[in-house]
Tab-separated table of C-alpha atoms in Angstrom:
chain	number	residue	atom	x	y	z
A	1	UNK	CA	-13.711	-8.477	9.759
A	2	UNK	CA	-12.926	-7.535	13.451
A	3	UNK	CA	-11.253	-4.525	14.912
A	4	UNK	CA	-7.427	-6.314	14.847
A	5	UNK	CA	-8.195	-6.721	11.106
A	6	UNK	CA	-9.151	-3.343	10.554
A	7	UNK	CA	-6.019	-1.632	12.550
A	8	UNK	CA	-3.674	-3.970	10.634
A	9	UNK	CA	-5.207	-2.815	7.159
A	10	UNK	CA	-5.546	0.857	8.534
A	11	UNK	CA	-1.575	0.568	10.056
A	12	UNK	CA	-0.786	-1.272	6.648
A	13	UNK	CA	-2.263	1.738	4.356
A	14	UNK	CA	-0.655	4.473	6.295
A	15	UNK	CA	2.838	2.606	5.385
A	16	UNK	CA	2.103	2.715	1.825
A	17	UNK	CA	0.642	6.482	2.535
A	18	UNK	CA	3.710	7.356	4.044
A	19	UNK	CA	6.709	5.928	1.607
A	20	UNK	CA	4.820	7.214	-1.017
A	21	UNK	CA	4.993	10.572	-0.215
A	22	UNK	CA	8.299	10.500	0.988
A	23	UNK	CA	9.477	9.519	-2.214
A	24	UNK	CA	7.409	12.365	-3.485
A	25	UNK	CA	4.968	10.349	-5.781
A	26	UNK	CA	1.183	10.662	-6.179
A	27	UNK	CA	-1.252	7.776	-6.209
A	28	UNK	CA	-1.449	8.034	-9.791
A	29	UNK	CA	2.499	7.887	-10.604
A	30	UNK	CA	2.839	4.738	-7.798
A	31	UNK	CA	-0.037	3.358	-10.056
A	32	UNK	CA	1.573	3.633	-13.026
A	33	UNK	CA	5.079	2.219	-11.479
A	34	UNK	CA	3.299	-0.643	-9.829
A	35	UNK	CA	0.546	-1.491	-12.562
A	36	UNK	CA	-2.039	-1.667	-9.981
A	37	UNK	CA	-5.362	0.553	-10.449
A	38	UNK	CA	-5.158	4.002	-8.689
A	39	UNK	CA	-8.417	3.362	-6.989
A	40	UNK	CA	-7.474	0.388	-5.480
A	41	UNK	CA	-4.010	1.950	-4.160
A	42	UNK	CA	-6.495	4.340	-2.710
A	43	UNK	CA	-8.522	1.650	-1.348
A	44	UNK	CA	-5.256	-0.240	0.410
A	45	UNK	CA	-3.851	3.347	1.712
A	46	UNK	CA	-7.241	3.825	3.419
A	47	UNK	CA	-7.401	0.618	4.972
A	48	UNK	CA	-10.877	-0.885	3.058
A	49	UNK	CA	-8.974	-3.252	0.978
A	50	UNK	CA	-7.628	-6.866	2.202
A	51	UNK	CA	-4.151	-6.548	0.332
A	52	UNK	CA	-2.707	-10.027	-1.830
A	53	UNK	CA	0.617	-10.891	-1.024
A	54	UNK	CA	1.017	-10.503	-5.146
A	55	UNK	CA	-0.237	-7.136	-4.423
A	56	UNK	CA	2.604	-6.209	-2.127
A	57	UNK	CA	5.243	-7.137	-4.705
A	58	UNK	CA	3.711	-4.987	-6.998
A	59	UNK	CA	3.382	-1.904	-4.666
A	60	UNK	CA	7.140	-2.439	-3.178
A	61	UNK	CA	8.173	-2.656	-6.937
A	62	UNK	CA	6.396	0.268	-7.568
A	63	UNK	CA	7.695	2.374	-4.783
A	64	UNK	CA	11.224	0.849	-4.944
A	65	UNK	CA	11.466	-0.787	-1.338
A	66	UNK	CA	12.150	-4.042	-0.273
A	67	UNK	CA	8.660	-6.385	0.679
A	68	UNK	CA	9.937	-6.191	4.297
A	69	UNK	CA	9.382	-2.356	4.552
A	70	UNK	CA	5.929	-2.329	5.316
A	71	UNK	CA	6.491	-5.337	8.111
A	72	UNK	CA	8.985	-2.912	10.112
A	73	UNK	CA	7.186	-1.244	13.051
């Protein structure tokens, strides 16, 4: 993976990071919402995971946005 990759994972994880805790949900609840493992929610919000587009459905589900959220600089 090269440094681009990395930033865009990183940039993508503190998204996810940061509607999550506006909405005032922890990593457990958004797991629960989303059906995805807290530990890899964890994983994404940290940038070490290489996120499905499936993935994304479930976490915008989960946090009740719209897919195109997390494109929006």
């Amino acid at each position: 993976m090269d440094n681009l990759e990395k930033i865009q994972l990183k940039e993508f994880g503190d998204k996810v990071r940061k509607l999550r805790k506006m909405i005032g949900i922890s990593i457990e609840e958004l797991s629960f919402r989303s059906g995805l493992h807290r530990n890899y929610i964890s994983d994404v919000e940290r940038g070490q995971r290489n996120i499905s587009l499936i993935a994304i459905h479930k976490l915008a589900y989960g946090l009740g946005v719209e897919i195109e959220v997390f494109f929006i600089q």
